[in-house]
Short mmCIF file of C-alpha atoms and ligand atoms in Angstrom, two decimals:
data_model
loop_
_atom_site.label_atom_id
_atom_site.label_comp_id
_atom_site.label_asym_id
_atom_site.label_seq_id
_atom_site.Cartn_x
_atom_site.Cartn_y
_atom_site.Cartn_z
CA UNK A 1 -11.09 -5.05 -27.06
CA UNK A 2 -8.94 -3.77 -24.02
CA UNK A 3 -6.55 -6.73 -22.94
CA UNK A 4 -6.53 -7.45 -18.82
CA UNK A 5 -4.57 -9.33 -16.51
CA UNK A 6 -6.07 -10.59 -13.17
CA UNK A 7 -3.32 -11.55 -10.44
CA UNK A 8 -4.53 -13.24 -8.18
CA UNK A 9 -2.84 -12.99 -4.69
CA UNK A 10 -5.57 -14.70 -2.37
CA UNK A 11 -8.62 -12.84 0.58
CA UNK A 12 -12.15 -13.10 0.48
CA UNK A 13 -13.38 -12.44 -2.84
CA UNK A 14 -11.68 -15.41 -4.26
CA UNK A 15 -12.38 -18.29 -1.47
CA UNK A 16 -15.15 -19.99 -4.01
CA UNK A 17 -15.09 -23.86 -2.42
CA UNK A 18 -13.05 -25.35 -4.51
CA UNK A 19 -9.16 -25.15 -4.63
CA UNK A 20 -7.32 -22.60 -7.05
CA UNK A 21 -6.52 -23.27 -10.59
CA UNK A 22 -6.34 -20.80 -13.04
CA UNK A 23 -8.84 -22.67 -15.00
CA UNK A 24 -11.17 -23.16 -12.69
CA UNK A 25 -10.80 -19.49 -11.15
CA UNK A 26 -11.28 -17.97 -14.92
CA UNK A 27 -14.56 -19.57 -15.30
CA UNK A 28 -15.44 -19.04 -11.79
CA UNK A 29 -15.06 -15.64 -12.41
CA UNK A 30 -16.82 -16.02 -15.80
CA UNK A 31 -19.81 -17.90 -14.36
CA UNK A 32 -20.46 -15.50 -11.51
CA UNK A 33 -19.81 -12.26 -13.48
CA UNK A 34 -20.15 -12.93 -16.75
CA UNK A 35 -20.96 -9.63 -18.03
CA UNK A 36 -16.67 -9.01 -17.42
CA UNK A 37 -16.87 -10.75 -20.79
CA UNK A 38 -18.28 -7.18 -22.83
CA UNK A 39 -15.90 -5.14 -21.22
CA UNK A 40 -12.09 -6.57 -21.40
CA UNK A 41 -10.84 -10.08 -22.51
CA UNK A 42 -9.40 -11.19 -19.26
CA UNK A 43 -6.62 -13.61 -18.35
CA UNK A 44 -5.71 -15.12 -15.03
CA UNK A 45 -2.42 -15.79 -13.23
CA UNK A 46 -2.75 -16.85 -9.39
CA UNK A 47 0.63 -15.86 -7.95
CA UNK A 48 -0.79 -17.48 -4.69
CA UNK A 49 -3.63 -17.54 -2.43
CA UNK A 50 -3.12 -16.20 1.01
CA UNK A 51 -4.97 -14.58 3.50
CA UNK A 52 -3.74 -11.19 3.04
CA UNK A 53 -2.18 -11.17 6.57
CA UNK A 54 0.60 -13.42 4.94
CA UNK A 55 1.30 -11.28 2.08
CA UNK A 56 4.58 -9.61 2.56
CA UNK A 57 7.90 -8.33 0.41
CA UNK A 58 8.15 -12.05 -1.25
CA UNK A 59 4.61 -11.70 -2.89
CA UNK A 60 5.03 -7.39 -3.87
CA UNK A 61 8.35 -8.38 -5.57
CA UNK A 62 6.06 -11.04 -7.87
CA UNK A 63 3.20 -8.76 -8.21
CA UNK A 64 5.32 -6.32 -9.63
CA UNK A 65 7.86 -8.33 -11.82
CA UNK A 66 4.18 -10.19 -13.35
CA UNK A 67 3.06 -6.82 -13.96
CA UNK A 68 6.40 -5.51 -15.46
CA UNK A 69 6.74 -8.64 -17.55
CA UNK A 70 2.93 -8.27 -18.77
CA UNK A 71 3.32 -4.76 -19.95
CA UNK A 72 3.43 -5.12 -23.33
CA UNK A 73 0.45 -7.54 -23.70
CA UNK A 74 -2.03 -6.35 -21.60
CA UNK A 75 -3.86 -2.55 -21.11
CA UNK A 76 -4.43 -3.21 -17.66
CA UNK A 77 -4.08 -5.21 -14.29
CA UNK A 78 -6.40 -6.18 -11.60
CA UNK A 79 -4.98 -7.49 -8.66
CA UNK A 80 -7.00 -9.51 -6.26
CA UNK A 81 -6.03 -9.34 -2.65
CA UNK A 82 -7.34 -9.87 0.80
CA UNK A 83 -8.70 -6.68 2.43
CA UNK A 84 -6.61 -6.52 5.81
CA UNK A 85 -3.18 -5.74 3.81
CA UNK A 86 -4.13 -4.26 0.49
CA UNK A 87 -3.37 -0.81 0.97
CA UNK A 88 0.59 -2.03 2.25
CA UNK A 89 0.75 -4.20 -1.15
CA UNK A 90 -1.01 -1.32 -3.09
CA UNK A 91 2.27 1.21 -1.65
CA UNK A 92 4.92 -1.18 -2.56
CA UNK A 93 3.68 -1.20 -6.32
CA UNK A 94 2.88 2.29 -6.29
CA UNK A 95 7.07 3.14 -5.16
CA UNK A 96 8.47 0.09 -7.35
CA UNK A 97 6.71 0.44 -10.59
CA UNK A 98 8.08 3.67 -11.48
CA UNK A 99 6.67 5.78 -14.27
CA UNK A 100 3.70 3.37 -14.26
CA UNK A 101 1.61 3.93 -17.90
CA UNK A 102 -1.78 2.23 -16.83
CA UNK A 103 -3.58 1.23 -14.57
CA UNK A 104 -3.14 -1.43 -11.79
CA UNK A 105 -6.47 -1.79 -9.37
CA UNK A 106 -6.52 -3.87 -6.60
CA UNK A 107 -9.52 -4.99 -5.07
CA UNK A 108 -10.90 -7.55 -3.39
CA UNK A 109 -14.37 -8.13 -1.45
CA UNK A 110 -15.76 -8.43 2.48
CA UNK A 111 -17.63 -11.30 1.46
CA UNK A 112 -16.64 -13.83 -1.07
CA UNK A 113 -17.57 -14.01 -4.54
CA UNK A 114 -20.02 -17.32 -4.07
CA UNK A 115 -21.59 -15.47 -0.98
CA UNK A 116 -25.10 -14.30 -0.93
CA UNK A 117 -25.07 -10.71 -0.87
CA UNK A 118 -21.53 -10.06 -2.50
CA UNK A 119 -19.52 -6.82 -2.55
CA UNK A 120 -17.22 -9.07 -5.09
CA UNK A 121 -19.43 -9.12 -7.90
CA UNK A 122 -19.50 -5.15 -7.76
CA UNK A 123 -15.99 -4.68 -6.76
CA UNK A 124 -14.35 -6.79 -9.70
CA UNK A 125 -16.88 -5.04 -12.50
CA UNK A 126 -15.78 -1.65 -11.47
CA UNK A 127 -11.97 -2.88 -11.52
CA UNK A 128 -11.92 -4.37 -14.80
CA UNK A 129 -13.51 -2.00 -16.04
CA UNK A 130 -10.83 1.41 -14.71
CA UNK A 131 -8.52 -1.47 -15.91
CA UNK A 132 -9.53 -0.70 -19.10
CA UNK A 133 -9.32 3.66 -19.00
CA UNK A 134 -6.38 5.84 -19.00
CA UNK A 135 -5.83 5.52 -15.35
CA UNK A 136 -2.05 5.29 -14.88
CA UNK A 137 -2.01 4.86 -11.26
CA UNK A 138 -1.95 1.99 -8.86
CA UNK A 139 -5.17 2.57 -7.35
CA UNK A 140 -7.75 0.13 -4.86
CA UNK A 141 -11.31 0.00 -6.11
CA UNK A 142 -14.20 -0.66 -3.68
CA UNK A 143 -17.45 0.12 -2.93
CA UNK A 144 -18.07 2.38 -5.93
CA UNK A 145 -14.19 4.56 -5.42
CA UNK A 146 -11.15 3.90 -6.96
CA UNK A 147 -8.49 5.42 -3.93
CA UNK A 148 -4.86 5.81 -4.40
CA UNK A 149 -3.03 3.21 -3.42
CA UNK A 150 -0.32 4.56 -1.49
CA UNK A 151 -2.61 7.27 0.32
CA UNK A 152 -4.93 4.30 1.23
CA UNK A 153 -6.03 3.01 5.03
CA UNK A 154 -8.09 0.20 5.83
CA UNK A 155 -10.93 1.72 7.63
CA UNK A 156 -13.49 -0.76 8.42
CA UNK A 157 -13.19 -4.29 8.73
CA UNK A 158 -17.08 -4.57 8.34
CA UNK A 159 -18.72 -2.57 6.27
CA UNK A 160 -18.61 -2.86 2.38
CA UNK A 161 -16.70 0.95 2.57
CA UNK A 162 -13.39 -0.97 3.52
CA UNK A 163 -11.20 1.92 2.75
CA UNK A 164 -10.23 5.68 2.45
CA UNK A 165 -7.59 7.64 1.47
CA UNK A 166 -7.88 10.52 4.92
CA UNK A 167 -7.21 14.04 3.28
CA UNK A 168 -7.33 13.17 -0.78
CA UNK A 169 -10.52 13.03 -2.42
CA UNK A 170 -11.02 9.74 -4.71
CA UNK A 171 -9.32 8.68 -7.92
CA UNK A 172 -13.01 8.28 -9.45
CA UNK A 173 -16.04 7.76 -8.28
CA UNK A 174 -18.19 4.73 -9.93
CA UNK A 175 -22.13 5.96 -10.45
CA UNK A 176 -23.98 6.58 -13.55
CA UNK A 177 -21.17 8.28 -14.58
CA UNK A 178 -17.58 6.92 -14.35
CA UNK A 179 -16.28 10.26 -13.00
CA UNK A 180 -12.16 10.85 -12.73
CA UNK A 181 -10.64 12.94 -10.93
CA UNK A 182 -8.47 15.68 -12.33
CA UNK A 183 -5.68 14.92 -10.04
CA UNK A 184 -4.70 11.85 -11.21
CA UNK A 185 -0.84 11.41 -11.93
CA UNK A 186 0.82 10.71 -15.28
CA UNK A 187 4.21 9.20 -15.74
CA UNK A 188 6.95 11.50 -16.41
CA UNK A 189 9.39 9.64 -17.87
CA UNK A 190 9.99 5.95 -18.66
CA UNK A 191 8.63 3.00 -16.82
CA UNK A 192 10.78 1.48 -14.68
CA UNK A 193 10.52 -1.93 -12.10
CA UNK A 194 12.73 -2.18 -9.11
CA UNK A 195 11.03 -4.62 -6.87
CA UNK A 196 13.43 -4.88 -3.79
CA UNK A 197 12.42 -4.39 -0.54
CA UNK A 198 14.72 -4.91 2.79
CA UNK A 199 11.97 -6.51 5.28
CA UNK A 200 13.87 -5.77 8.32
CA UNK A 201 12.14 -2.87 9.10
CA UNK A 202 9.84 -2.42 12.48
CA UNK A 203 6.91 -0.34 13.09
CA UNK A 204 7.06 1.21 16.67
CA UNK A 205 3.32 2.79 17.72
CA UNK A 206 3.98 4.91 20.13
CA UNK A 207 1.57 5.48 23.17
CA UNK A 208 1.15 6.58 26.52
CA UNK A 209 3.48 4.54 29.09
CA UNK A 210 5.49 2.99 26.42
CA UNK A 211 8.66 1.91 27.86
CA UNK A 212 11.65 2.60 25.98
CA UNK A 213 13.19 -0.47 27.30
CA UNK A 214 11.02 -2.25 25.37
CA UNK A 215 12.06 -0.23 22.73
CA UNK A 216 15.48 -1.07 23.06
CA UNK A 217 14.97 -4.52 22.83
CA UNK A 218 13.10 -4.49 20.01
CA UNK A 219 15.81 -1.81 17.64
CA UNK A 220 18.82 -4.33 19.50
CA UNK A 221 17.72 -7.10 16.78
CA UNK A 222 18.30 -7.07 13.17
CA UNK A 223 16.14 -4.10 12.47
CA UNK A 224 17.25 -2.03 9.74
CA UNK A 225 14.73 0.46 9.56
CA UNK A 226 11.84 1.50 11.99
CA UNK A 227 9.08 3.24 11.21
CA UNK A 228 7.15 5.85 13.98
CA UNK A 229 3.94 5.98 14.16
CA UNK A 230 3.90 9.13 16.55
CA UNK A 231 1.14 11.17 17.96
CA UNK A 232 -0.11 14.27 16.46
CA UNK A 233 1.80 15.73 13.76
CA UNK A 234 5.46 13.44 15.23
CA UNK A 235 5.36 13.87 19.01
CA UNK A 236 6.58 11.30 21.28
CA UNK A 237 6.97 11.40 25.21
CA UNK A 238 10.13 13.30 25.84
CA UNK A 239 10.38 13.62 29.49
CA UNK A 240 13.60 12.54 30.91
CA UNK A 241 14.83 12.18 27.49
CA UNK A 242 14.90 8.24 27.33
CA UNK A 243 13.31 7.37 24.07
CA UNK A 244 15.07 9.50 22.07
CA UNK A 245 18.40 8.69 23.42
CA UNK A 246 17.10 4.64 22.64
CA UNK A 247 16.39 6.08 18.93
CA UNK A 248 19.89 8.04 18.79
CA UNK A 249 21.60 4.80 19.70
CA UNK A 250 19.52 2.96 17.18
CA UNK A 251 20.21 5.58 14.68
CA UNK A 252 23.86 5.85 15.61
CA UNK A 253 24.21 1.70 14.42
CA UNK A 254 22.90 3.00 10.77
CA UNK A 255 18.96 2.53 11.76
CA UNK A 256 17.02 4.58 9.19
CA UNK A 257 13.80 6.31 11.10
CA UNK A 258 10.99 7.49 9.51
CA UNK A 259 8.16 9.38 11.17
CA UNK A 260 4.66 9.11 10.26
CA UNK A 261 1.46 10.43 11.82
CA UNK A 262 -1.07 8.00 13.34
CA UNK A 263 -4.09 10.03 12.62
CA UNK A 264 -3.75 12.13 9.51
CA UNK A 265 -1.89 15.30 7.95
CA UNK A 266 1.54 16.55 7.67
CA UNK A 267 3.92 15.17 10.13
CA UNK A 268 6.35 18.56 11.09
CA UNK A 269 8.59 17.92 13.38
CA UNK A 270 9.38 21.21 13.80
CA UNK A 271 6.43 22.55 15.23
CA UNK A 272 6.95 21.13 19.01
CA UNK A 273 9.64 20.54 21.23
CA UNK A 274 7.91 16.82 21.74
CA UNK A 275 9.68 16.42 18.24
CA UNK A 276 12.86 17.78 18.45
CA UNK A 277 14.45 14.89 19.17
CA UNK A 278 13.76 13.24 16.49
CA UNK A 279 14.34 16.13 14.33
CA UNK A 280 17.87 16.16 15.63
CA UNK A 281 19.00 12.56 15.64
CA UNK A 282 18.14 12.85 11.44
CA UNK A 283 14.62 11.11 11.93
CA UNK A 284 12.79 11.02 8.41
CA UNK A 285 9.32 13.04 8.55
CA UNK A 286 6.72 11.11 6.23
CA UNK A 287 4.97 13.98 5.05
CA UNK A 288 1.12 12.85 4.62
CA UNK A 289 2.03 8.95 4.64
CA UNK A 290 0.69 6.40 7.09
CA UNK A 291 1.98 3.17 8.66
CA UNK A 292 0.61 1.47 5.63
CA UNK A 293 2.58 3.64 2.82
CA UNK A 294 5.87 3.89 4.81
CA UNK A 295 6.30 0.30 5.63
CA UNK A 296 6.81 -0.54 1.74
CA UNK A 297 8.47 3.07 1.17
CA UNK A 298 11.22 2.76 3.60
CA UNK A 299 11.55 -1.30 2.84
CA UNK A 300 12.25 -0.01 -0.56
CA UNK A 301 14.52 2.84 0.31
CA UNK A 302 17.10 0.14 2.26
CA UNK A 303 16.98 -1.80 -0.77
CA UNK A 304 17.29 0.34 -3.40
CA UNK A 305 19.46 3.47 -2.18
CA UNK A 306 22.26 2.18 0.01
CA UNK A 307 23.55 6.16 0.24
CA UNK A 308 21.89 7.53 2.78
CA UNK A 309 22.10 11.06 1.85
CA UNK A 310 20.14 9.90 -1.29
CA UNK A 311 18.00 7.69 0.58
CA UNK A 312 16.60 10.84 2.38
CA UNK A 313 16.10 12.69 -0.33
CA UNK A 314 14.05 10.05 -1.98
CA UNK A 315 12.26 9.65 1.19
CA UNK A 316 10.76 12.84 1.50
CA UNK A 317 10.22 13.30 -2.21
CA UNK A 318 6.83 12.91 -3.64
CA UNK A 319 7.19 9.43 -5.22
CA UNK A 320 3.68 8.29 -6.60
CA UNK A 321 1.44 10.97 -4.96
CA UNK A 322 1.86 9.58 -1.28
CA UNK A 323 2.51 13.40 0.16
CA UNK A 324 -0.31 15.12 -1.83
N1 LIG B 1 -8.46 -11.74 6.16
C1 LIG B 1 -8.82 -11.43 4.78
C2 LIG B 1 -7.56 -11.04 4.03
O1 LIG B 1 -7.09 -9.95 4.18
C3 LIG B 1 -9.85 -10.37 4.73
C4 LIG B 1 -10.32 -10.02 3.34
O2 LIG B 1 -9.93 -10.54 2.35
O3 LIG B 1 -11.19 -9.14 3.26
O4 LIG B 1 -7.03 -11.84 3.32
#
């Protein structure tokens, strides 16, 4: 029978009344769905148990080295996590386990696993069980889908449809049949796990009025990197000039930019003048990303490629299927 490791890393699904244990969380999870019991032996490790709002570099870096470590014995992960920052987790696995060989779900629930009408119950089934298939992506399973990771948004706080990956059609779809998709990704080479992340690294949402004194204040701290979440496919407001020449500073002190979209599609900074700016002060496009995949994509980047003529190029390179 197919071996799988739960992580747990805290959110809804897992608030059950009574304070985390691994023992008592394996046969809470045992009691309430014990049919899990016909499809993988499970074990459990709680790395901790956090809102996901809390969840940050410190936690990925765990994730990934329990997942690393736990290659050999298990065929699969689940990794349970609090909705509001799963798809951010969910990109810093996809870019630091490298080469990945099976599958690691994360998933998690609206309403907890104890709660009269559940999404947990459903949510964990379906997870253990593409834990168990030839699925070597990191991928988040809810409601029925299994969604790439690092494509993935948070797109309703309410309903049980929680995400969706804008532009990519699902991993699988969970209904009679368990149908996968043909363009899931296979490793090319061998597995690797480099977990470092630099967390210095701002988001700056740009919208109308935005004053680039603020700006400036904020890329004057210890920011390393910031990621743009521009309008459109990377325009910002150009008149007068005065944000970009706050970003050419910025970048002139070794700040690495990247520029994502905040709705959807290729970012081409080449298409309007609004975006020549950043084209020419070396800004990063992000391709198809959004906020949530570049955040643990440039993190990485500072970390892991302190060149940054090869920190570019790994950039904009299609890592684990974040530009498709
Ligand atoms: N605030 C919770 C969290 O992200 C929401 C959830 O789990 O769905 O941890």
């Amino acid at each position: 029978m197919a071996r799988v490791l739960v992580i747990h890393t805290g959110g809804t699904l897992g608030m059950l009344g009574t304070p985390l244990e691994p023992g008592t969380y394996a046969q809470a999870i045992a009691d309430r769905v014990p049919e899990l019991a016909a499809v993988a032996e499970l074990h459990t490790e709680i790395v901790c148990n956090l809102d996901s709002s809390d969840v940050g570099p410190v936690e990925w870096t765990e994730v990934a080295r329990r997942i690393a470590a736990g290659r050999s014995a298990y065929d699969g992960f689940v990794v349970v996590h609090g909705t509001d920052t799963m798809a951010y987790t969910a990109g810093a696995l996809a870019f630091s386990l490298r080469n990945l060989d099976r599958p690691v779900v994360l998933t998690g629930a609206q309403r907890p696993l104890a709660a009269l009408r559940t999404d947990a119950r459903r949510n964990l089934q379906d997870a253990v069980e593409i834990a168990t298939r030839d699925v070597p992506e990191v991928g988040i399973c809810f409601d029925g889908l299994l969604l790439r990771g690092c494509r993935a948004v948070k797109a309703d706080a309410r309903l049980y449809r929680a995400f969706d990956t804008p532009g990519l059609e699902p991993l699988a779809r969970f209904g009679v049949d368990l149908a996968v998709g043909r363009h899931l990704r296979r490793p090319t080479g061998p597995f690797s796990c480099d977990p470092r992340f630099e967390s210095r690294v701002a988001v700056l949402h740009i919208a109308p009025g935005l004053d680039p004194r603020w700006v400036e204040a904020m890329l004057d701290s210890d920011v390393r990197g910031v990621v743009v979440a521009a309008f459109g496919v990377g325009t910002l407001p150009s008149r007068e000039h005065r944000l970009a020449r706050v970003l050419e500073r910025a970048r002139g002190r070794g700040v690495e930019i990247l520029v994502v979209t905040q709705h959807g599609g290729l970012v081409d900074l080449g298409m309007y003048q609004n975006s020549k700016a950043l084209a020419d002060l070396g800004a990063v496009p992000g391709g198809k990303m959004r906020v949530e995949a570049a955040v643990p994509k440039l993190m990485h980047a500072l970390a892991a490629f302190p060149d940054g003529a090869e920190r570019h190029a790994w950039l904009v390179s299609d890592v684990a299927g974040e530009q498709e």
